[in-house]
Amino acid sequence: MNRLQAKDLSLTTAMIPLGSCTMKLNATAEMIPVSWPEFAQIHPFAPLEQTQGYQTLFQQLEQMLSEITGFAGISLQPNAGSQGEYTGLLVIRQYHEQRGEGHRNICLIPESAHGTNPASAVMAGMKVVPVVCDEDGNIDVDDLKAKAEKHQDSLAALMVTYPSTHGVFEEAIEEICAIAHQHGGQVYMDGANMNAQVGLCRPADFGADVCHLNLHKTFCIPHGGGGPGVGPIGVMPHLKAFLPGHSVVDLKETYSESDLQNPKSKIQNPRIGAIASAPWGSSSILPISWMYIALMGAAGLTRATGVAILNANYIAKRLENDYPILYKGKNGLVAHECILDLRQFKKTAGIEVDDIAKRLIDYGFHPPTVSWPVAGTVMVEPTESESKQELDRFCDAMIAIRAEIREIEQGQADRQNNLLKNAPHTAEILISDEWDRPYSRQRAAYPTSWTRENKFWAATGRIDNAYGDRNLICACLPMEAYAE
Ligand SMILES: *Cc1c(COP(=O)(O)O)cnc(C)c1O
């Protein structure tokens, strides 16, 4: 385990500037309670009278999240953002069902959406109808209107991400939500980008009916290696009655009888079934988000959002002369993340987005999100966690890499055999007795003075990504090995 850990680049070495999935720094104080046996050693189905501390934690955290989002009801059950989407759409389906409109099954989703959106819609039994985006990355409102109108008899939901996955605050967001409502649909907001909203605006105030939060993004739960996550959903008052239930543990009744008085309703128990095995999902990690929110306070959270947006705009401004920023809002600003367009280098230097991502490893950085949401680009979200020194270090690396690309463009470096195509450079390659590359070992390994002091050595050189994706191998021994 320790050897594996030593091969990993962690936040203690450099920022990990992904898209919405950027991991924030975690204060030790936020993490400590997770190790307390009072939180760590409780069985999820323990009798409620033995888990009163947990009940208080759930209620307080739900209250905090309610205040942050404006929603009337919260379910902590979903274990990930994607599961929150699935849960939220089932809640919407149940709402239509309860009103005698169970036939509504069309889900409008903009082209820019995260892949989990259409996947969740299909799993919830809906039919996906894509909505076009314009060249600035915004939802094409005319196309949305046309599609909502066309499907108005069977429209179930619109799924929308705000700020958008293009890193821009969509100005028409209120109109977009209103169009869905006018045609009988509910609005599902993907809240993965909540880090750009906390303290500034609330999804419930501008038209969302349901929204998931990613506690492992915005609210500091560490998620290296893909988990664990918590993707609670918040809902407007008219949907509270349908939040997930549980067959073993009787969840506190969080709705009043008046919510349910609809003569058309044939449903006895309106709650949807459990969507996770445990009644409050990954409850043992909830203390992290509780601690984060409590330690930051309202003013601190609002300031964090401001700094996160400022940091993203700082990077966008420092890099815009070397790398075009793909999408910006009306005033030339981005939200909490920015997309750097690298597509032109394929023509000018034969350099692709992977080459730049791999070269960043030599500079000591975890590469940003590659080719999402637009192929041939990188998506950078620094969050409020990083200092100006760290942002500058990242920008300096990107600018230095641009200079290396220029050498190829001007014919000073070979188009195939160069610093970028051969990146990342491992210690084994650099220390080998054979060295026949047209550049020095020093430039390969120590491109900046910072790397001399704090070098992160990649454990492996370039791999063939496509080959790896298509040729799965099993590392477990075959049955014959047990025969002896
Ligand atoms: C991360 C993300 C999701 C999915 O959340 P998971 O917790 O990874 O399942 C959905 N939409 C957007 C925009 C995201 O960034």
Coordinates of C-alpha atoms and ligand atoms in Angstrom, one line a residue:
M1 CA 0.0 0.0 0.0
N2 CA 2.8 2.4 0.9
R3 CA 4.6 1.8 -2.3
L4 CA 1.5 2.5 -4.3
Q5 CA 0.9 5.6 -2.3
A6 CA 4.5 6.8 -3.0
K7 CA 3.8 6.6 -6.8
D8 CA 0.8 8.9 -6.5
L9 CA 0.8 12.6 -6.9
S10 CA -1.1 14.1 -4.0
L11 CA -2.3 17.6 -3.1
T12 CA 0.7 17.8 -0.7
T13 CA 2.9 18.1 -3.9
A14 CA 0.8 20.1 -6.4
M15 CA -2.6 21.2 -7.3
I16 CA -4.8 18.7 -9.1
P17 CA -6.6 21.2 -11.4
L18 CA -9.4 19.0 -12.9
G19 CA -12.8 20.2 -14.0
S20 CA -15.6 20.2 -11.4
C21 CA -13.9 17.2 -9.8
T22 CA -10.9 19.2 -8.5
M23 CA -10.1 18.0 -5.0
K24 CA -10.0 20.8 -2.4
L25 CA -7.5 20.8 0.4
N26 CA -8.9 19.1 3.5
A27 CA -8.2 20.5 6.8
T28 CA -7.2 17.9 9.4
A29 CA -9.8 19.2 11.7
E30 CA -12.4 18.3 9.1
M31 CA -11.1 14.8 8.8
I32 CA -10.5 13.8 12.4
P33 CA -14.2 13.1 13.4
V34 CA -14.4 10.4 10.7
S35 CA -11.9 8.3 12.8
W36 CA -13.9 8.5 16.0
P37 CA -15.5 5.2 16.8
E38 CA -18.8 7.0 17.6
F39 CA -19.0 7.7 13.9
A40 CA -16.9 4.9 12.4
Q41 CA -18.2 1.9 14.2
I42 CA -22.0 2.2 14.0
H43 CA -23.9 -0.2 11.8
P44 CA -26.2 1.5 9.3
F45 CA -29.2 -0.4 10.6
A46 CA -28.5 0.2 14.3
P47 CA -31.7 1.1 16.2
L48 CA -32.5 4.8 16.0
E49 CA -32.3 5.3 19.8
Q50 CA -28.6 4.2 19.6
T51 CA -27.8 6.7 16.9
Q52 CA -29.0 10.0 18.3
G53 CA -25.8 11.8 17.6
Y54 CA -26.0 10.7 14.0
Q55 CA -29.6 11.9 13.8
T56 CA -28.5 15.4 15.0
L57 CA -25.7 15.4 12.4
F58 CA -28.2 14.5 9.6
Q59 CA -30.7 17.2 10.7
Q60 CA -28.1 19.9 11.1
L61 CA -26.4 19.1 7.8
E62 CA -29.7 19.0 6.0
Q63 CA -30.5 22.3 7.4
M64 CA -27.2 23.8 6.3
L65 CA -27.7 22.4 2.8
S66 CA -31.3 23.7 2.7
E67 CA -30.1 27.2 3.5
I68 CA -27.3 27.1 1.0
T69 CA -29.5 25.8 -1.9
G70 CA -33.0 27.2 -0.8
F71 CA -34.6 23.8 -1.0
A72 CA -37.3 22.6 1.4
G73 CA -36.3 19.0 1.6
I74 CA -33.0 17.2 1.5
S75 CA -32.2 13.5 1.1
L76 CA -28.7 12.4 2.1
Q77 CA -29.2 8.9 0.7
P78 CA -27.5 9.1 -2.8
N79 CA -23.9 7.9 -2.8
A80 CA -22.7 10.0 -5.7
G81 CA -23.7 12.9 -7.9
S82 CA -24.8 10.5 -10.6
Q83 CA -26.9 8.6 -8.1
G84 CA -28.4 11.9 -7.0
E85 CA -29.4 12.5 -10.6
Y86 CA -31.1 9.1 -10.8
T87 CA -32.9 9.7 -7.5
G88 CA -34.0 13.2 -8.5
L89 CA -35.4 11.9 -11.8
L90 CA -37.3 9.1 -10.0
V91 CA -38.7 11.8 -7.6
I92 CA -39.9 13.8 -10.7
R93 CA -41.4 10.6 -12.2
Q94 CA -43.3 9.9 -9.0
Y95 CA -44.6 13.5 -9.0
H96 CA -46.0 13.1 -12.5
E97 CA -47.4 9.7 -11.6
Q98 CA -49.1 11.1 -8.5
R99 CA -50.8 13.8 -10.6
G100 CA -52.1 11.2 -13.0
E101 CA -49.5 12.2 -15.7
G102 CA -47.3 9.1 -15.4
H103 CA -47.0 9.0 -19.2
R104 CA -44.6 12.0 -19.1
N105 CA -41.2 10.5 -20.1
I106 CA -39.3 13.0 -22.2
C107 CA -36.1 14.4 -20.7
L108 CA -34.5 17.4 -22.4
I109 CA -30.7 17.6 -22.0
P110 CA -28.3 20.2 -23.5
E111 CA -25.5 18.8 -25.6
S112 CA -23.0 20.2 -23.2
A113 CA -24.2 18.0 -20.3
H114 CA -22.0 15.6 -18.3
G115 CA -22.4 12.0 -19.6
T116 CA -24.0 11.0 -16.3
N117 CA -27.1 13.1 -17.2
P118 CA -28.4 11.1 -20.1
A119 CA -27.3 7.8 -18.4
S120 CA -29.4 8.7 -15.4
A121 CA -32.4 9.7 -17.5
V122 CA -32.3 6.4 -19.3
M123 CA -32.0 4.5 -16.1
A124 CA -35.0 6.4 -14.7
G125 CA -37.0 5.2 -17.7
M126 CA -37.0 8.5 -19.6
K127 CA -36.3 9.2 -23.3
V128 CA -33.5 11.7 -23.9
V129 CA -34.0 14.6 -26.3
P130 CA -30.8 16.6 -26.8
V131 CA -31.0 20.5 -26.9
V132 CA -28.5 22.3 -29.1
C133 CA -25.9 24.7 -27.7
D134 CA -24.8 27.9 -29.6
E135 CA -21.2 28.7 -30.5
D136 CA -20.6 30.5 -27.2
G137 CA -21.5 27.2 -25.4
N138 CA -24.9 28.5 -24.1
I139 CA -28.1 26.6 -24.4
D140 CA -29.8 27.6 -27.7
V141 CA -33.1 29.0 -26.2
D142 CA -35.0 28.9 -29.5
D143 CA -34.1 25.2 -29.9
L144 CA -35.1 24.6 -26.3
K145 CA -38.5 26.3 -26.9
A146 CA -39.1 24.4 -30.0
K147 CA -38.4 21.0 -28.4
A148 CA -40.3 21.8 -25.2
E149 CA -43.3 22.8 -27.3
K150 CA -43.0 19.7 -29.6
H151 CA -43.0 17.4 -26.6
Q152 CA -45.3 19.4 -24.3
D153 CA -47.7 16.5 -23.8
S154 CA -45.0 14.1 -22.7
L155 CA -42.3 16.4 -21.2
A156 CA -41.1 15.1 -17.9
A157 CA -38.0 17.1 -17.1
L158 CA -35.2 19.4 -18.3
M159 CA -31.7 18.6 -16.9
V160 CA -29.5 21.7 -16.8
T161 CA -26.1 22.4 -15.3
Y162 CA -25.4 25.8 -13.7
P163 CA -22.9 27.3 -14.2
S164 CA -22.6 25.2 -17.4
T165 CA -20.0 22.6 -18.0
H166 CA -18.4 25.1 -20.3
G167 CA -17.5 27.2 -17.2
V168 CA -19.9 30.1 -17.9
F169 CA -22.9 31.5 -16.0
E170 CA -25.7 31.0 -18.4
E171 CA -27.5 34.4 -18.4
A172 CA -30.8 32.9 -19.6
I173 CA -31.0 30.4 -16.8
E174 CA -34.3 31.8 -15.4
E175 CA -35.9 31.8 -18.8
I176 CA -34.6 28.3 -19.5
C177 CA -36.2 26.9 -16.3
A178 CA -39.5 28.8 -17.0
I179 CA -39.7 27.2 -20.5
A180 CA -39.6 23.7 -19.0
H181 CA -42.3 24.6 -16.4
Q182 CA -44.6 26.2 -19.1
H183 CA -44.6 22.9 -20.9
G184 CA -45.4 20.7 -17.9
G185 CA -41.8 19.7 -17.2
Q186 CA -39.8 19.8 -13.9
V187 CA -36.3 21.2 -13.8
Y188 CA -33.5 19.0 -12.6
M189 CA -30.4 21.1 -11.9
D190 CA -27.0 19.3 -11.9
G191 CA -25.3 21.0 -8.9
A192 CA -21.8 19.7 -9.5
N193 CA -20.7 23.3 -10.1
M194 CA -22.1 24.6 -6.8
N195 CA -18.7 25.8 -5.9
A196 CA -19.4 28.8 -8.1
Q197 CA -22.7 29.5 -6.3
V198 CA -22.5 28.9 -2.5
G199 CA -23.3 32.1 -0.7
L200 CA -24.0 34.1 -4.0
C201 CA -27.1 32.5 -5.4
R202 CA -29.4 29.5 -4.8
P203 CA -30.8 27.0 -7.3
A204 CA -34.2 27.1 -5.6
D205 CA -34.5 30.8 -6.3
F206 CA -34.0 30.7 -10.0
G207 CA -36.2 27.8 -11.1
A208 CA -34.8 24.4 -10.1
D209 CA -37.2 21.8 -8.7
V210 CA -34.6 19.3 -7.8
C211 CA -30.8 19.6 -7.6
H212 CA -28.0 17.3 -6.4
L213 CA -24.9 18.5 -4.6
N214 CA -21.5 16.7 -4.7
L215 CA -20.3 16.8 -1.1
H216 CA -17.1 15.2 -2.4
K217 CA -16.6 18.2 -4.7
T218 CA -18.0 21.4 -3.2
F219 CA -18.0 20.3 0.4
C220 CA -14.5 18.9 0.8
I221 CA -14.9 15.1 1.1
P222 CA -11.7 13.7 -0.4
H223 CA -12.4 11.5 -3.4
G224 CA -9.0 10.4 -4.8
G225 CA -9.4 7.2 -6.9
G226 CA -13.1 7.7 -7.5
G227 CA -14.7 7.6 -4.1
P228 CA -16.3 7.6 -1.6
G229 CA -19.0 10.2 -2.5
V230 CA -22.2 11.7 -1.2
G231 CA -24.6 13.2 -3.7
P232 CA -27.6 14.5 -1.7
I233 CA -30.6 16.0 -3.5
G234 CA -32.6 19.0 -2.5
V235 CA -36.2 19.5 -3.6
M236 CA -38.9 22.1 -3.6
P237 CA -41.9 21.7 -1.2
H238 CA -44.1 20.0 -3.8
L239 CA -41.6 17.1 -4.2
K240 CA -40.7 16.5 -0.5
A241 CA -43.2 13.7 -0.1
F242 CA -41.4 11.6 -2.8
L243 CA -37.9 11.6 -1.3
P244 CA -36.4 8.1 -1.0
G245 CA -37.6 5.9 1.8
H246 CA -36.1 2.8 3.3
S247 CA -37.6 -0.7 4.1
V248 CA -35.5 -1.5 7.2
V249 CA -35.1 1.9 8.9
D250 CA -38.1 4.1 9.3
L251 CA -37.0 7.5 8.0
K252 CA -38.4 10.5 9.9
E253 CA -41.5 11.7 8.2
T254 CA -40.4 14.9 6.7
Y255 CA -43.6 15.8 4.9
S256 CA -47.1 16.9 6.0
E257 CA -50.3 15.2 5.0
S258 CA -51.4 18.2 3.1
D259 CA -48.6 17.6 0.6
L260 CA -50.3 14.5 -0.4
Q261 CA -53.9 15.6 -0.9
N262 CA -54.4 15.0 -4.5
P263 CA -57.7 13.2 -5.4
K264 CA -56.1 11.7 -8.5
S265 CA -53.4 10.0 -6.5
K266 CA -53.6 6.3 -6.4
I267 CA -50.3 5.9 -4.5
Q268 CA -50.5 4.9 -0.8
N269 CA -46.9 5.6 0.2
P270 CA -45.6 8.3 -2.1
R271 CA -41.9 8.0 -1.3
I272 CA -39.8 6.3 -3.9
G273 CA -38.0 3.2 -2.7
A274 CA -34.5 3.2 -1.3
I275 CA -31.8 4.0 -3.9
A276 CA -28.9 2.9 -1.6
S277 CA -28.6 0.0 0.9
A278 CA -28.0 2.3 3.8
P279 CA -30.8 4.7 4.9
W280 CA -28.5 7.7 5.0
G281 CA -26.0 6.6 2.3
S282 CA -22.3 7.1 3.1
S283 CA -23.1 8.6 6.4
S284 CA -19.7 8.0 8.0
I285 CA -18.1 10.7 5.9
L286 CA -20.8 13.3 6.4
P287 CA -18.9 14.8 9.4
I288 CA -16.3 16.1 6.9
S289 CA -18.9 18.4 5.1
W290 CA -20.5 19.3 8.4
M291 CA -17.1 20.4 9.8
Y292 CA -16.3 22.3 6.6
I293 CA -19.5 24.3 6.6
A294 CA -19.4 24.9 10.4
L295 CA -15.8 26.0 10.3
M296 CA -16.2 28.3 7.3
G297 CA -19.5 29.9 8.4
A298 CA -21.7 31.9 6.0
A299 CA -19.2 34.7 5.4
G300 CA -16.3 32.2 4.9
L301 CA -18.2 30.1 2.4
T302 CA -19.3 33.2 0.4
R303 CA -15.7 34.4 0.3
A304 CA -14.5 31.0 -0.8
T305 CA -16.8 31.1 -3.8
G306 CA -15.5 34.5 -4.7
V307 CA -11.9 33.4 -4.4
A308 CA -12.7 30.3 -6.5
I309 CA -14.1 32.4 -9.3
L310 CA -11.3 34.9 -9.0
N311 CA -8.7 32.1 -9.2
A312 CA -10.2 30.6 -12.4
N313 CA -10.3 34.1 -14.0
Y314 CA -6.7 34.7 -13.0
I315 CA -5.6 31.6 -14.8
A316 CA -7.7 32.4 -17.8
K317 CA -6.2 35.9 -18.1
R318 CA -2.6 34.8 -17.6
L319 CA -2.9 32.1 -20.2
E320 CA -5.2 33.7 -22.8
N321 CA -2.3 35.0 -25.0
D322 CA -0.8 31.5 -25.3
Y323 CA -4.0 29.4 -25.2
P324 CA -7.4 30.7 -26.4
I325 CA -10.1 30.4 -23.7
L326 CA -12.8 28.5 -25.5
Y327 CA -15.9 30.0 -23.7
K328 CA -16.4 33.3 -21.8
G329 CA -19.4 35.2 -20.6
K330 CA -20.6 38.6 -21.9
N331 CA -17.9 40.5 -20.0
G332 CA -15.1 38.3 -21.0
L333 CA -15.1 36.4 -17.7
V334 CA -15.4 32.8 -16.9
A335 CA -17.1 31.2 -13.8
H336 CA -15.1 28.8 -11.6
E337 CA -13.3 26.9 -14.4
C338 CA -11.9 27.6 -17.8
I339 CA -11.4 25.6 -21.0
L340 CA -8.1 26.0 -22.8
D341 CA -8.3 25.4 -26.5
L342 CA -5.3 23.3 -27.7
R343 CA -6.7 22.2 -31.0
Q344 CA -4.6 24.5 -33.2
F345 CA -1.3 22.8 -32.2
K346 CA -2.2 19.7 -34.1
K347 CA -1.8 21.6 -37.3
T348 CA 1.1 23.8 -36.4
A349 CA 3.2 21.3 -34.6
G350 CA 1.6 17.9 -34.7
I351 CA 1.0 18.3 -30.9
E352 CA -2.1 16.9 -29.4
V353 CA -3.8 17.5 -26.1
D354 CA -2.3 14.3 -24.6
D355 CA 1.2 15.4 -25.3
I356 CA 0.7 18.6 -23.3
A357 CA -1.1 16.8 -20.5
K358 CA 1.9 14.3 -20.2
R359 CA 4.5 17.1 -20.4
L360 CA 2.8 18.7 -17.4
I361 CA 3.7 15.6 -15.4
D362 CA 7.4 16.4 -16.0
Y363 CA 6.7 19.9 -14.6
G364 CA 5.2 18.3 -11.5
F365 CA 1.5 18.7 -12.1
H366 CA -1.4 16.4 -12.3
P367 CA -2.8 17.1 -15.8
P368 CA -6.2 18.8 -16.0
T369 CA -9.3 17.2 -17.3
V370 CA -8.5 16.3 -20.9
S371 CA -10.9 16.5 -23.9
W372 CA -14.0 17.1 -21.8
P373 CA -16.5 18.6 -22.4
V374 CA -14.8 19.5 -25.8
A375 CA -12.4 17.2 -27.5
G376 CA -8.8 18.6 -27.9
T377 CA -9.1 21.0 -24.9
V378 CA -8.2 20.9 -21.2
M379 CA -10.6 22.1 -18.5
V380 CA -9.0 23.7 -15.4
E381 CA -10.7 24.4 -12.1
P382 CA -8.3 25.7 -9.4
T383 CA -10.9 26.2 -6.6
E384 CA -10.2 28.5 -3.7
S385 CA -7.8 26.1 -2.2
E386 CA -4.7 27.1 -4.2
S387 CA -2.5 30.1 -3.3
K388 CA -1.4 32.7 -5.9
Q389 CA 2.1 31.1 -5.9
E390 CA 0.6 27.8 -6.9
L391 CA -1.5 29.3 -9.6
D392 CA 1.5 31.1 -10.9
R393 CA 3.6 27.9 -10.9
F394 CA 0.9 26.3 -13.0
C395 CA 0.6 29.2 -15.4
D396 CA 4.4 29.4 -15.7
A397 CA 4.5 25.7 -16.6
M398 CA 1.8 26.1 -19.2
I399 CA 3.6 29.1 -20.7
A400 CA 6.9 27.2 -20.8
I401 CA 5.2 24.3 -22.6
R402 CA 3.9 26.8 -25.1
A403 CA 7.5 27.9 -25.8
E404 CA 8.5 24.2 -26.3
I405 CA 5.6 23.9 -28.8
R406 CA 6.9 27.0 -30.6
E407 CA 10.3 25.4 -31.1
I408 CA 8.5 22.6 -33.0
E409 CA 6.5 25.1 -35.0
Q410 CA 9.7 26.9 -36.0
G411 CA 11.5 23.8 -36.9
Q412 CA 14.1 24.0 -34.1
A413 CA 12.7 20.8 -32.6
D414 CA 11.7 17.6 -34.3
R415 CA 8.0 16.9 -34.9
Q416 CA 8.1 13.3 -33.6
N417 CA 11.1 13.1 -31.3
N418 CA 10.6 16.0 -28.9
L419 CA 10.1 17.0 -25.2
L420 CA 6.3 16.7 -25.5
K421 CA 5.9 13.5 -27.6
N422 CA 8.3 11.6 -25.2
A423 CA 6.8 12.9 -22.0
P424 CA 6.6 12.0 -19.2
H425 CA 10.3 11.2 -18.6
T426 CA 10.9 8.6 -15.9
A427 CA 14.1 8.4 -13.8
E428 CA 14.9 5.1 -15.4
I429 CA 14.9 6.6 -18.9
L430 CA 16.9 9.7 -17.9
I431 CA 19.5 7.8 -15.9
S432 CA 20.0 5.1 -18.5
D433 CA 23.5 4.8 -20.1
E434 CA 22.0 5.3 -23.5
W435 CA 20.7 8.8 -24.4
D436 CA 20.1 9.6 -28.0
R437 CA 17.3 12.2 -27.8
P438 CA 17.8 15.5 -29.6
Y439 CA 17.3 17.4 -26.3
S440 CA 19.2 17.4 -23.0
R441 CA 18.3 15.2 -20.0
Q442 CA 18.3 18.4 -18.0
R443 CA 15.6 20.0 -20.0
A444 CA 13.5 16.9 -19.9
A445 CA 13.7 16.4 -16.1
Y446 CA 14.2 19.9 -14.7
P447 CA 12.3 22.3 -17.0
T448 CA 11.9 24.9 -14.1
S449 CA 13.9 25.8 -11.1
W450 CA 11.0 24.6 -8.9
T451 CA 11.3 21.0 -10.3
R452 CA 14.9 20.9 -9.0
E453 CA 13.8 21.4 -5.5
N454 CA 10.6 19.4 -5.5
K455 CA 10.7 16.8 -8.3
F456 CA 7.8 14.5 -8.7
W457 CA 9.0 11.4 -10.6
A458 CA 6.5 9.7 -12.8
A459 CA 6.4 5.9 -12.2
T460 CA 5.8 5.1 -15.8
G461 CA 6.5 6.7 -19.2
R462 CA 3.9 7.1 -22.0
I463 CA 1.3 4.4 -22.3
D464 CA -1.0 3.6 -25.2
N465 CA -4.3 4.8 -23.8
A466 CA -6.5 3.5 -26.6
Y467 CA -4.8 0.1 -26.5
G468 CA -5.3 -0.1 -22.7
D469 CA -9.0 0.8 -23.0
R470 CA -9.7 -1.9 -25.6
N471 CA -7.6 -4.7 -24.1
L472 CA -8.6 -5.4 -20.6
I473 CA -6.4 -7.7 -18.7
C474 CA -7.1 -9.7 -15.6
A475 CA -4.3 -9.7 -13.0
C476 CA -5.8 -12.6 -11.1
L477 CA -4.3 -16.1 -11.5
P478 CA -6.1 -18.6 -13.7
M479 CA -7.7 -21.7 -12.1
E480 CA -4.8 -23.9 -13.3
A481 CA -2.5 -22.0 -10.9
Y482 CA -4.6 -23.4 -8.0
A483 CA -4.5 -27.0 -9.3
E484 CA -1.2 -27.8 -7.6
Ligands
LIG1 C1 -18.9 15.1 -11.2 C2 -20.1 15.5 -12.0 C3 -21.3 14.6 -12.1 C4 -21.3 13.3 -11.4 O1 -21.0 13.2 -10.1 P1 -20.4 11.9 -9.4 O2 -20.3 12.2 -8.0 O3 -19.0 11.8 -10.0 O4 -21.2 10.7 -9.8 C5 -22.3 15.1 -12.8 N1 -22.3 16.3 -13.5 C6 -21.3 17.1 -13.4 C7 -21.3 18.4 -14.2 C8 -20.1 16.7 -12.8 O5 -19.0 17.5 -12.8

